[in-house]
Coordinates of C-alpha atoms in Angstrom, one line a residue:
Chain A
M10 CA -120.4 202.9 104.0
T11 CA -119.4 199.3 104.0
T12 CA -119.7 197.8 107.4
T13 CA -118.6 194.3 107.9
Y14 CA -120.5 192.5 110.6
L15 CA -119.3 189.1 109.7
A16 CA -115.6 189.5 110.2
A17 CA -114.2 186.3 111.5
D18 CA -110.5 185.9 111.6
W19 CA -110.2 182.9 109.3
D20 CA -106.4 182.9 109.4
R21 CA -106.7 182.2 113.1
L22 CA -109.8 180.0 113.0
G23 CA -109.1 178.1 109.7
G24 CA -107.2 175.2 111.2
T25 CA -109.7 174.7 114.0
F26 CA -112.5 174.8 111.5
L27 CA -110.9 172.1 109.4
D28 CA -110.3 170.0 112.5
A29 CA -114.0 170.4 113.4
I30 CA -115.1 169.3 110.0
G31 CA -112.8 166.3 110.3
D32 CA -114.1 165.5 113.8
T33 CA -117.7 165.6 112.6
L34 CA -117.0 163.4 109.6
V35 CA -115.2 160.8 111.8
M36 CA -117.9 160.8 114.4
V37 CA -120.7 160.6 111.9
T38 CA -119.0 158.0 109.7
L39 CA -118.1 155.7 112.6
T40 CA -121.6 156.1 114.1
M41 CA -123.3 155.3 110.8
V42 CA -121.1 152.2 110.4
L43 CA -121.0 150.8 113.9
G44 CA -124.4 152.1 115.1
G45 CA -125.8 151.1 111.7
I46 CA -124.6 147.5 112.1
G47 CA -125.8 147.4 115.7
G48 CA -129.2 148.8 114.6
L49 CA -129.4 146.3 111.8
L50 CA -128.8 143.4 114.2
I51 CA -131.4 144.6 116.7
G52 CA -133.8 145.4 113.9
L53 CA -133.4 142.0 112.4
L54 CA -133.9 140.4 115.8
L55 CA -137.0 142.4 116.4
Y56 CA -138.4 141.4 113.0
T57 CA -137.5 137.7 113.1
S58 CA -138.5 137.2 116.7
R59 CA -142.0 138.8 116.4
A60 CA -145.1 136.5 116.1
G61 CA -145.0 134.6 112.9
G62 CA -141.3 135.5 112.3
I63 CA -138.7 132.9 111.3
L64 CA -137.1 132.9 114.7
Q65 CA -140.3 133.6 116.6
S66 CA -139.5 134.1 120.3
K67 CA -141.9 136.0 122.6
P68 CA -139.3 136.7 125.3
I69 CA -136.6 138.1 122.9
Y70 CA -139.1 140.2 121.1
W71 CA -140.6 141.5 124.4
V72 CA -137.3 142.4 125.9
L73 CA -135.9 144.1 122.8
N74 CA -139.1 146.0 122.1
I75 CA -139.2 147.4 125.7
L76 CA -135.5 148.3 125.5
V77 CA -135.9 150.1 122.2
N78 CA -138.9 152.0 123.4
F79 CA -137.0 152.8 126.6
V80 CA -133.8 154.2 125.0
R81 CA -135.3 155.9 121.9
P82 CA -137.2 158.8 123.6
I83 CA -134.3 159.7 125.9
P84 CA -132.9 163.1 124.8
F85 CA -129.3 162.6 123.6
I86 CA -127.8 165.1 126.0
I87 CA -129.4 163.2 128.9
L88 CA -128.3 159.8 127.4
I89 CA -124.7 161.1 127.5
A90 CA -125.0 161.7 131.2
M91 CA -126.9 158.5 131.8
L92 CA -124.5 156.3 130.0
A93 CA -121.4 157.8 131.7
P94 CA -120.6 154.8 133.9
L95 CA -120.9 152.5 130.9
T96 CA -118.8 154.8 128.7
L97 CA -116.2 154.8 131.4
Q98 CA -116.1 151.0 131.5
V99 CA -115.9 150.6 127.7
I100 CA -113.9 153.6 126.5
G101 CA -111.9 154.3 129.7
T102 CA -113.0 157.9 129.9
T103 CA -116.3 159.8 129.7
I104 CA -115.0 162.7 127.7
G105 CA -113.5 163.2 124.3
R106 CA -114.3 162.1 120.7
S107 CA -114.2 158.3 121.4
A108 CA -116.6 158.6 124.3
A109 CA -118.9 160.7 122.2
I110 CA -118.8 158.2 119.4
F111 CA -119.6 155.3 121.8
I112 CA -122.7 157.1 123.0
M113 CA -123.7 158.1 119.5
C114 CA -123.4 154.5 118.4
I115 CA -125.8 153.3 121.1
A116 CA -128.4 156.1 120.4
A117 CA -128.1 155.5 116.7
A118 CA -128.4 151.7 117.0
F119 CA -131.7 152.0 118.7
A120 CA -133.0 154.5 116.3
V121 CA -131.9 152.5 113.3
A122 CA -133.3 149.3 114.9
R123 CA -136.9 150.7 114.6
I124 CA -136.4 151.9 111.0
V125 CA -134.9 148.5 110.0
E126 CA -137.8 146.7 111.7
Q127 CA -140.4 148.9 109.9
N128 CA -138.8 148.4 106.5
L129 CA -138.6 144.6 107.0
V130 CA -142.2 144.3 108.0
A131 CA -143.1 145.5 104.6
I132 CA -141.4 142.5 102.9
D133 CA -143.9 140.2 101.2
P134 CA -144.1 137.2 103.6
G135 CA -144.6 135.0 100.5
V136 CA -140.9 135.3 99.5
I137 CA -139.8 134.2 102.9
E138 CA -142.3 131.3 102.8
A139 CA -140.9 130.4 99.4
A140 CA -137.3 130.3 100.8
R141 CA -138.5 128.2 103.7
A142 CA -140.3 125.8 101.3
M143 CA -137.0 125.4 99.4
G144 CA -135.3 124.4 102.6
A145 CA -133.3 127.6 103.5
S146 CA -132.2 128.0 107.1
P147 CA -133.3 131.1 109.1
W148 CA -129.8 132.6 108.9
R149 CA -129.6 131.9 105.2
I150 CA -133.0 133.5 104.7
I151 CA -131.9 136.7 106.6
R152 CA -128.8 136.9 104.4
T153 CA -130.1 136.0 101.0
V154 CA -133.8 137.0 101.2
I155 CA -134.7 139.5 103.9
I156 CA -131.8 141.9 103.5
P157 CA -131.7 141.9 99.7
E158 CA -135.5 142.2 99.4
A159 CA -135.5 145.3 101.7
L160 CA -132.3 146.8 100.7
G161 CA -133.7 149.8 98.8
P162 CA -135.9 151.0 101.6
L163 CA -133.2 150.2 104.1
V164 CA -130.8 152.6 102.3
L165 CA -133.4 155.3 102.4
G166 CA -133.9 154.6 106.1
Y167 CA -130.2 154.9 106.8
T168 CA -130.1 158.1 104.8
F169 CA -133.0 159.4 107.0
I170 CA -131.1 158.6 110.2
F171 CA -128.0 160.3 108.9
I172 CA -129.5 163.7 109.8
A173 CA -130.2 162.5 113.3
V174 CA -126.6 161.4 113.7
V175 CA -125.3 164.8 112.5
D176 CA -127.6 166.3 115.0
M177 CA -126.2 164.1 117.8
S178 CA -122.6 165.0 116.7
A179 CA -123.3 168.6 117.3
M180 CA -123.9 167.8 121.0
A181 CA -120.6 165.9 121.3
G182 CA -118.9 169.2 122.1
Y183 CA -120.6 169.0 125.5
I184 CA -118.2 166.2 126.5
G185 CA -115.2 167.5 124.5
G186 CA -115.9 165.6 121.4
G187 CA -115.2 168.5 119.1
G188 CA -116.9 168.8 115.7
L189 CA -118.8 171.5 113.9
G190 CA -121.5 171.9 116.5
D191 CA -118.9 172.6 119.2
F192 CA -117.1 174.9 116.8
A193 CA -120.3 176.9 116.1
I194 CA -121.1 177.3 119.7
V195 CA -117.6 178.1 121.0
Y196 CA -116.3 180.3 118.2
G197 CA -119.6 181.5 116.8
Y198 CA -122.3 181.8 119.4
R199 CA -120.1 182.6 122.5
A200 CA -117.9 184.9 120.5
Y201 CA -120.9 186.8 119.1
D202 CA -119.5 185.9 115.6
L203 CA -122.4 185.0 113.4
E204 CA -120.2 184.4 110.4
V205 CA -118.5 181.5 112.2
T206 CA -121.9 180.0 113.1
Y207 CA -123.1 180.3 109.5
A208 CA -119.9 178.8 108.2
A209 CA -120.5 175.7 110.4
V210 CA -124.1 175.5 109.4
I211 CA -123.3 175.7 105.7
V212 CA -120.8 172.9 105.9
I213 CA -123.3 170.7 107.9
V214 CA -126.0 171.4 105.3
I215 CA -123.5 170.4 102.5
I216 CA -122.6 167.2 104.3
V217 CA -126.3 166.3 104.8
Q218 CA -127.1 167.2 101.2
I219 CA -124.3 165.0 99.8
A220 CA -125.5 162.1 102.1
Q221 CA -129.1 162.6 100.9
L222 CA -128.2 162.6 97.3
F223 CA -126.0 159.6 97.6
G224 CA -128.7 157.7 99.5
N225 CA -131.4 158.5 97.0
W226 CA -129.1 157.6 94.1
L227 CA -128.1 154.3 95.7
S228 CA -131.7 153.3 96.6
R229 CA -132.9 154.1 93.2
R230 CA -130.3 151.9 91.7
I231 CA -131.2 149.0 94.0
L232 CA -134.9 149.4 93.3
R233 CA -134.2 149.7 89.6
R234 CA -136.2 152.9 89.2
Chain B
M22 CA -140.1 120.0 74.7
S23 CA -138.6 116.8 73.4
D24 CA -137.6 113.9 75.7
T25 CA -133.9 114.2 75.0
A26 CA -133.9 117.9 75.8
S27 CA -135.7 117.3 79.1
P28 CA -133.4 118.5 81.8
I29 CA -134.9 116.4 84.4
R30 CA -134.4 112.7 84.6
P31 CA -137.7 110.8 84.8
R32 CA -138.1 109.3 88.2
T33 CA -140.9 108.0 90.3
G34 CA -142.9 110.3 92.4
T35 CA -143.4 110.5 96.1
R36 CA -146.0 108.5 97.9
I37 CA -147.9 110.5 100.4
E38 CA -149.9 109.0 103.2
F39 CA -152.0 111.0 105.6
R40 CA -153.1 108.9 108.6
D41 CA -155.7 110.7 110.8
V42 CA -153.8 114.0 110.4
T43 CA -155.1 116.9 112.5
K44 CA -153.8 120.4 112.7
V45 CA -155.0 122.7 115.4
F46 CA -154.2 126.4 115.5
T47 CA -154.4 128.2 118.8
N48 CA -154.7 131.9 118.6
Q49 CA -153.8 134.5 121.3
K50 CA -157.2 134.2 123.0
K51 CA -156.5 130.4 123.3
T52 CA -159.4 129.6 121.1
E53 CA -158.7 126.5 118.9
T54 CA -159.3 126.1 115.2
R55 CA -159.1 122.7 113.7
A56 CA -157.8 123.7 110.3
V57 CA -157.3 120.0 109.3
D58 CA -159.4 117.5 111.1
G59 CA -158.7 113.8 111.0
V60 CA -157.6 113.5 107.3
T61 CA -156.7 110.0 106.1
L62 CA -155.7 109.9 102.5
T63 CA -153.1 108.3 100.2
V64 CA -151.6 109.9 97.1
E65 CA -149.9 107.2 95.0
P66 CA -146.6 107.9 93.3
G67 CA -147.0 109.9 90.0
E68 CA -150.6 110.8 90.8
I69 CA -152.1 114.3 90.5
L70 CA -154.3 115.0 93.5
G71 CA -156.6 118.0 93.3
V72 CA -157.6 119.4 96.7
I73 CA -160.7 121.6 96.3
G74 CA -162.6 123.6 98.8
Y75 CA -163.8 127.1 99.6
S76 CA -161.4 129.5 101.4
G77 CA -160.9 128.5 105.0
A78 CA -161.6 124.8 104.2
G79 CA -158.1 123.9 105.3
K80 CA -156.7 122.8 101.9
S81 CA -153.8 125.2 102.1
T82 CA -152.9 124.0 105.6
L83 CA -153.2 120.4 104.5
V84 CA -150.6 120.9 101.8
R85 CA -148.3 123.0 104.1
L86 CA -148.2 120.0 106.5
I87 CA -146.6 117.9 103.8
N88 CA -143.4 120.0 103.6
G89 CA -143.6 121.0 107.3
L90 CA -144.3 124.7 106.7
D91 CA -147.0 124.1 109.3
S92 CA -146.5 121.4 112.0
T93 CA -148.9 118.5 112.3
T94 CA -150.7 118.4 115.7
S95 CA -151.5 114.7 115.7
G96 CA -151.5 111.8 113.3
Q97 CA -149.0 110.5 110.9
L98 CA -147.9 111.9 107.6
L99 CA -145.7 109.5 105.6
L100 CA -143.6 110.5 102.6
D101 CA -142.4 107.3 101.0
G102 CA -143.0 105.6 104.3
T103 CA -141.1 108.1 106.4
D104 CA -143.2 109.8 109.1
V105 CA -142.4 113.6 108.9
V106 CA -144.5 114.5 111.9
G107 CA -142.4 115.9 114.7
L108 CA -139.2 115.9 112.8
P109 CA -136.7 118.7 113.9
E110 CA -136.5 121.7 111.7
S111 CA -133.1 120.8 110.4
K112 CA -134.4 117.4 109.2
L113 CA -137.4 119.1 107.7
R114 CA -135.2 121.5 105.7
S115 CA -133.5 118.6 103.9
I116 CA -136.8 117.0 103.2
R117 CA -138.1 120.4 101.8
R118 CA -135.2 120.5 99.4
G119 CA -136.7 117.4 97.7
I120 CA -140.2 119.0 97.4
G121 CA -141.0 121.7 94.9
M122 CA -143.7 124.3 95.7
I123 CA -145.4 126.9 93.6
F124 CA -147.6 129.7 94.9
Q125 CA -150.6 131.8 93.9
Q126 CA -148.6 135.0 94.0
F127 CA -145.6 133.3 92.5
N128 CA -143.4 134.5 95.4
L129 CA -140.4 135.3 93.3
F130 CA -137.5 137.2 94.9
H131 CA -137.7 140.8 93.6
S132 CA -134.0 141.3 94.3
R133 CA -133.1 138.5 91.8
T134 CA -133.5 138.0 88.1
A135 CA -135.5 135.1 86.7
A136 CA -132.2 133.1 86.5
G137 CA -131.3 134.2 90.0
N138 CA -134.6 132.9 91.3
I139 CA -134.1 129.6 89.7
A140 CA -130.5 129.4 90.9
Y141 CA -131.6 129.9 94.6
P142 CA -132.5 126.3 95.4
L143 CA -129.4 125.1 93.6
E144 CA -127.3 127.5 95.8
L145 CA -129.0 125.9 98.8
A146 CA -128.0 122.5 97.5
G147 CA -124.4 123.7 97.2
M148 CA -124.1 123.2 93.5
P149 CA -120.9 124.7 92.0
K150 CA -121.4 127.9 90.0
A151 CA -120.6 126.7 86.6
E152 CA -122.9 123.7 86.9
R153 CA -125.6 125.9 88.3
K154 CA -125.4 128.3 85.4
K155 CA -125.8 125.4 83.0
R156 CA -128.8 123.9 84.9
V157 CA -130.5 127.3 85.2
A158 CA -130.3 127.7 81.4
E159 CA -131.7 124.2 80.9
L160 CA -134.6 125.0 83.2
L161 CA -135.3 128.3 81.5
D162 CA -135.5 126.5 78.2
F163 CA -137.7 123.8 79.8
V164 CA -140.4 126.3 80.8
G165 CA -140.0 128.2 77.5
L166 CA -138.3 131.3 78.9
G167 CA -134.8 130.8 77.4
D168 CA -134.4 134.5 76.6
K169 CA -135.8 135.9 79.9
G170 CA -133.1 134.8 82.3
S171 CA -131.8 138.3 82.9
N172 CA -135.3 139.8 83.4
Y173 CA -136.4 140.9 86.9
P174 CA -139.9 139.7 88.1
E175 CA -141.5 143.1 87.4
Q176 CA -140.5 142.7 83.8
L177 CA -142.4 139.4 83.4
S178 CA -146.1 138.7 82.9
G179 CA -148.1 136.7 85.4
G180 CA -147.8 133.5 83.3
Q181 CA -144.1 134.0 82.8
K182 CA -143.6 134.6 86.6
Q183 CA -145.4 131.3 87.3
R184 CA -143.2 129.6 84.8
V185 CA -140.1 130.9 86.6
G186 CA -141.8 129.7 89.8
I187 CA -142.2 126.2 88.3
A188 CA -138.6 126.1 87.0
R189 CA -137.4 127.2 90.5
A190 CA -139.6 124.4 92.1
L191 CA -138.2 121.8 89.7
A192 CA -134.5 122.9 89.9
T193 CA -133.5 120.2 92.4
N194 CA -135.3 117.4 90.7
P195 CA -138.0 117.0 93.3
R196 CA -140.2 113.9 93.3
L197 CA -143.2 115.9 94.7
L198 CA -144.6 119.2 93.6
L199 CA -147.0 121.2 95.7
A200 CA -149.1 123.8 93.9
D201 CA -150.9 126.2 96.2
E202 CA -153.6 128.0 94.1
A203 CA -150.9 128.2 91.4
T204 CA -153.3 129.4 88.7
S205 CA -155.7 131.5 90.7
A206 CA -154.0 134.8 89.9
L207 CA -153.8 134.0 86.1
D208 CA -156.2 134.6 83.3
P209 CA -158.0 131.6 81.7
E210 CA -155.6 131.4 78.7
T211 CA -152.5 131.5 80.9
T212 CA -154.1 129.1 83.4
H213 CA -154.5 126.7 80.5
D214 CA -150.8 127.0 79.6
V215 CA -149.6 126.5 83.1
L216 CA -151.8 123.5 83.7
N217 CA -150.5 122.0 80.5
L218 CA -147.0 122.5 81.7
L219 CA -147.8 120.8 85.0
R220 CA -149.4 117.9 83.2
E221 CA -146.3 117.5 80.9
I222 CA -144.1 117.5 84.0
N223 CA -146.2 114.9 85.6
R224 CA -146.4 112.7 82.5
D225 CA -142.7 113.0 81.5
L226 CA -141.1 112.9 84.9
G227 CA -143.5 110.9 86.9
I228 CA -143.5 113.6 89.7
T229 CA -146.4 113.4 92.2
I230 CA -148.3 116.7 92.2
V231 CA -150.8 118.0 94.7
V232 CA -152.8 120.9 93.4
I233 CA -154.9 123.1 95.7
T234 CA -157.6 125.1 94.0
H235 CA -161.1 126.5 94.4
E236 CA -161.7 126.1 90.7
M237 CA -163.3 122.8 89.6
E238 CA -162.0 123.5 86.1
V239 CA -158.5 123.1 87.3
V240 CA -159.3 119.8 88.9
R241 CA -161.1 118.7 85.9
S242 CA -158.3 119.5 83.4
I243 CA -155.4 118.1 85.4
A244 CA -156.2 115.9 88.4
D245 CA -156.5 112.1 88.6
K246 CA -158.0 112.1 92.0
V247 CA -160.0 114.8 93.9
A248 CA -160.3 115.5 97.6
V249 CA -163.1 117.8 98.5
M250 CA -162.5 119.7 101.7
E251 CA -164.9 121.4 104.0
A252 CA -164.2 122.6 107.6
G253 CA -160.9 120.8 107.8
K254 CA -162.3 117.4 106.7
V255 CA -162.0 115.6 103.4
V256 CA -165.7 115.1 102.8
E257 CA -165.4 113.4 99.5
Y258 CA -162.6 111.6 97.7
G259 CA -162.4 109.7 94.5
S260 CA -161.3 109.7 90.9
V261 CA -162.2 112.8 88.9
Y262 CA -164.8 110.8 87.0
E263 CA -166.5 109.5 90.1
V264 CA -166.7 112.9 91.8
F265 CA -167.8 114.7 88.7
S266 CA -170.4 112.2 87.6
H267 CA -171.7 111.2 91.1
P268 CA -170.9 113.9 93.6
Q269 CA -172.2 112.8 97.0
T270 CA -172.0 115.8 99.2
K271 CA -173.6 119.2 98.8
V272 CA -170.3 121.0 98.6
A273 CA -169.0 118.6 95.9
Q274 CA -172.3 119.0 94.0
R275 CA -171.9 122.8 94.1
F276 CA -168.3 122.6 92.8
V277 CA -169.2 120.2 90.1
S278 CA -172.1 122.3 88.9
T279 CA -169.9 125.4 88.6
S280 CA -167.7 123.5 86.3
L281 CA -170.2 121.5 84.3
R282 CA -173.0 124.0 84.1
N283 CA -175.3 121.2 83.0
T284 CA -178.2 121.9 85.3
P285 CA -180.2 125.1 85.1
D286 CA -179.4 127.4 88.0
L287 CA -182.2 129.1 90.0
V288 CA -182.6 132.0 87.6
E289 CA -182.6 129.8 84.5
A290 CA -185.1 127.4 86.1
E291 CA -187.3 130.3 86.9
D292 CA -187.3 131.4 83.3
L293 CA -187.9 127.9 82.0
L294 CA -190.8 127.4 84.4
A295 CA -192.6 130.5 82.9
H296 CA -193.6 128.3 80.0
D297 CA -196.1 125.4 79.9
G298 CA -195.2 121.9 80.6
R299 CA -193.1 120.1 83.3
L300 CA -189.3 120.1 83.6
F301 CA -187.2 117.1 84.4
T302 CA -183.4 116.8 84.8
I303 CA -182.1 113.5 83.7
N304 CA -178.7 112.0 84.5
L305 CA -177.1 110.8 81.3
T306 CA -174.7 107.9 81.4
Q307 CA -173.7 105.3 78.9
D308 CA -177.0 103.3 79.4
S309 CA -179.4 105.7 80.9
G310 CA -182.2 104.5 78.7
F311 CA -183.2 108.0 77.8
F312 CA -183.8 107.5 74.1
A313 CA -186.0 104.5 74.6
A314 CA -188.1 106.4 77.1
A315 CA -188.2 109.4 74.8
A316 CA -189.4 107.3 71.9
A317 CA -192.1 105.7 74.1
A318 CA -193.2 109.1 75.3
R319 CA -193.7 110.3 71.8
E320 CA -195.9 107.4 71.1
D321 CA -198.0 108.3 74.1
G322 CA -198.5 111.8 72.6
L323 CA -196.0 113.7 74.7
G324 CA -194.2 116.8 73.4
I325 CA -190.5 116.5 74.5
N326 CA -188.0 119.4 74.2
I327 CA -184.4 119.6 75.4
V328 CA -184.1 123.0 77.2
H329 CA -180.8 122.7 79.0
G330 CA -177.9 120.2 79.2
G331 CA -174.3 119.2 78.8
V332 CA -172.3 116.1 78.3
T333 CA -168.6 115.8 79.2
T334 CA -165.9 113.3 78.7
L335 CA -163.6 112.7 81.7
Q336 CA -161.0 110.0 82.1
R337 CA -162.4 108.3 78.9
Q338 CA -166.0 108.2 80.1
S339 CA -168.9 110.3 79.1
F340 CA -171.6 111.6 81.4
G341 CA -173.8 114.6 81.7
K342 CA -177.2 116.0 82.5
M343 CA -180.1 117.1 80.4
T344 CA -183.2 119.0 81.2
V345 CA -186.3 118.4 79.1
R346 CA -189.7 120.0 79.0
L347 CA -192.6 117.6 78.7
T348 CA -196.0 118.7 77.5
G349 CA -199.0 116.5 77.4
P350 CA -201.2 114.3 79.7
D351 CA -199.9 113.9 83.2
Q352 CA -200.4 110.2 83.1
A353 CA -198.0 109.8 80.2
I354 CA -195.5 112.1 82.0
E355 CA -195.6 109.9 85.1
K356 CA -195.0 106.8 82.9
F357 CA -191.9 108.5 81.4
R358 CA -190.6 109.4 84.8
D359 CA -191.1 105.9 86.2
A360 CA -189.4 104.3 83.2
L361 CA -186.3 106.5 83.6
S362 CA -186.1 106.2 87.3
R363 CA -185.4 102.5 86.9
T364 CA -182.3 103.1 84.8
T365 CA -181.0 106.5 85.9
D366 CA -181.7 109.6 88.1
I367 CA -184.5 111.8 87.1
Q368 CA -185.7 114.9 89.0
E369 CA -188.5 117.2 88.4
I370 CA -187.8 120.9 88.6
T371 CA -190.6 122.7 90.4
R372 CA -191.0 126.1 91.9

């Protein structure tokens, strides 16, 4: 009468599952922080170096723009392979969690850069002009005007990119980075154990939901709505 | 606002001297636009200069050259005798800290409260926090927003926003205030309040003020001198009285007539001409001889009726225009015209 199709041996898998959750959280958090900072810097440079920007520079804008357009469309799995020599130089190995985080940071930085740029373009140029008229330096304007004025939308942009980072983390298993994606493939898909796959999916959905709720709450507070 | 409560010590204003100043913008297709074209002009300390012109006349650019938001292409621009043309950005920044600027769209920081906005230039000047707080409170009182310090811009009305903008511009005791269409986004009532505040600032503190506007009313109610701009050039310059009473150029005449409304416009003239008689517009000054001529005309059997007109007092002098309808023999009408054209301007309105 009762047939259990989803019968994973959680006593055996439990520890691995928790490790996988931990790996995902570490990979995603570090990528959001480090890639996020990198993306913020590139995005700020794109915005300030563009025509009419406070650090207007055609060559810088041109190079960065091409670079971002070049890196962004590369599928993450191919980026992993493509960046292998660089990963080896920086991390010392091309496999494992650190290597995965390094590549994720680069991919995230370029994705974040565009989102940052797009949000900064929406800033009223008048407030930047006012700051200039008061004698603020470009760096000061970036710190005290540009970032605070765009902070609400920036938080939403980072929240948006969070899902893409979780998506990337699922492919980290390919180079031995571990995490929930790897767990779902190895112990779920390849073991014909749907329950394991679903368990991984549910945890991922919960992580993303929490991030989304937090991002929405934070941006609402910043925007005073 | 009493003098003792005034948070800003009275000082003299900045002297501005434009010497053959030109600004050329080059766009991506390498076509050149002379936004400011050979302007020579002096603004004396403590003076209020009104710069008026239609959009695209170059008035905004002219003012942005003063604080170096745009760079001058050629010529000299002296602030109290110091040429600011070609100064490096770092030098310009310290000059800008001594120049206040207010804007049409107020340009308040949305991420900061009213108090935070006013504190910004003080932070740039490196004022310690406690002192800054005191100064911000003084400035908020000064512009009549003592209780609005913790409000964010979206919680303020247009007039209140511009008051915050003015307080922010005055925070560092500037000797020069630039107002870029500062009242163009405000309703007439609020415009009046803001202009009064600017006039008070000028009178009590002696700050030089340059006001850009496309509204002659603004010039009329606040400025000492007017510069009328067209296609990058200052086509007419003089005291407000001179320009209003004797506008020389077409563009100045148009601006003056929008403000004074003392000559019938095309539609009104058309209506007036529908009746019998001939129409004359007469320039009224202190001794235009109008009344003598009118008395003589009556004796000659002319009917004389005032159909349009207005008299204004500006800088303690009265002037105006009046349009009259004359009915009667043509000979007597010609006599009236000849008599008046010896003492003032008289023009017939015809179809």
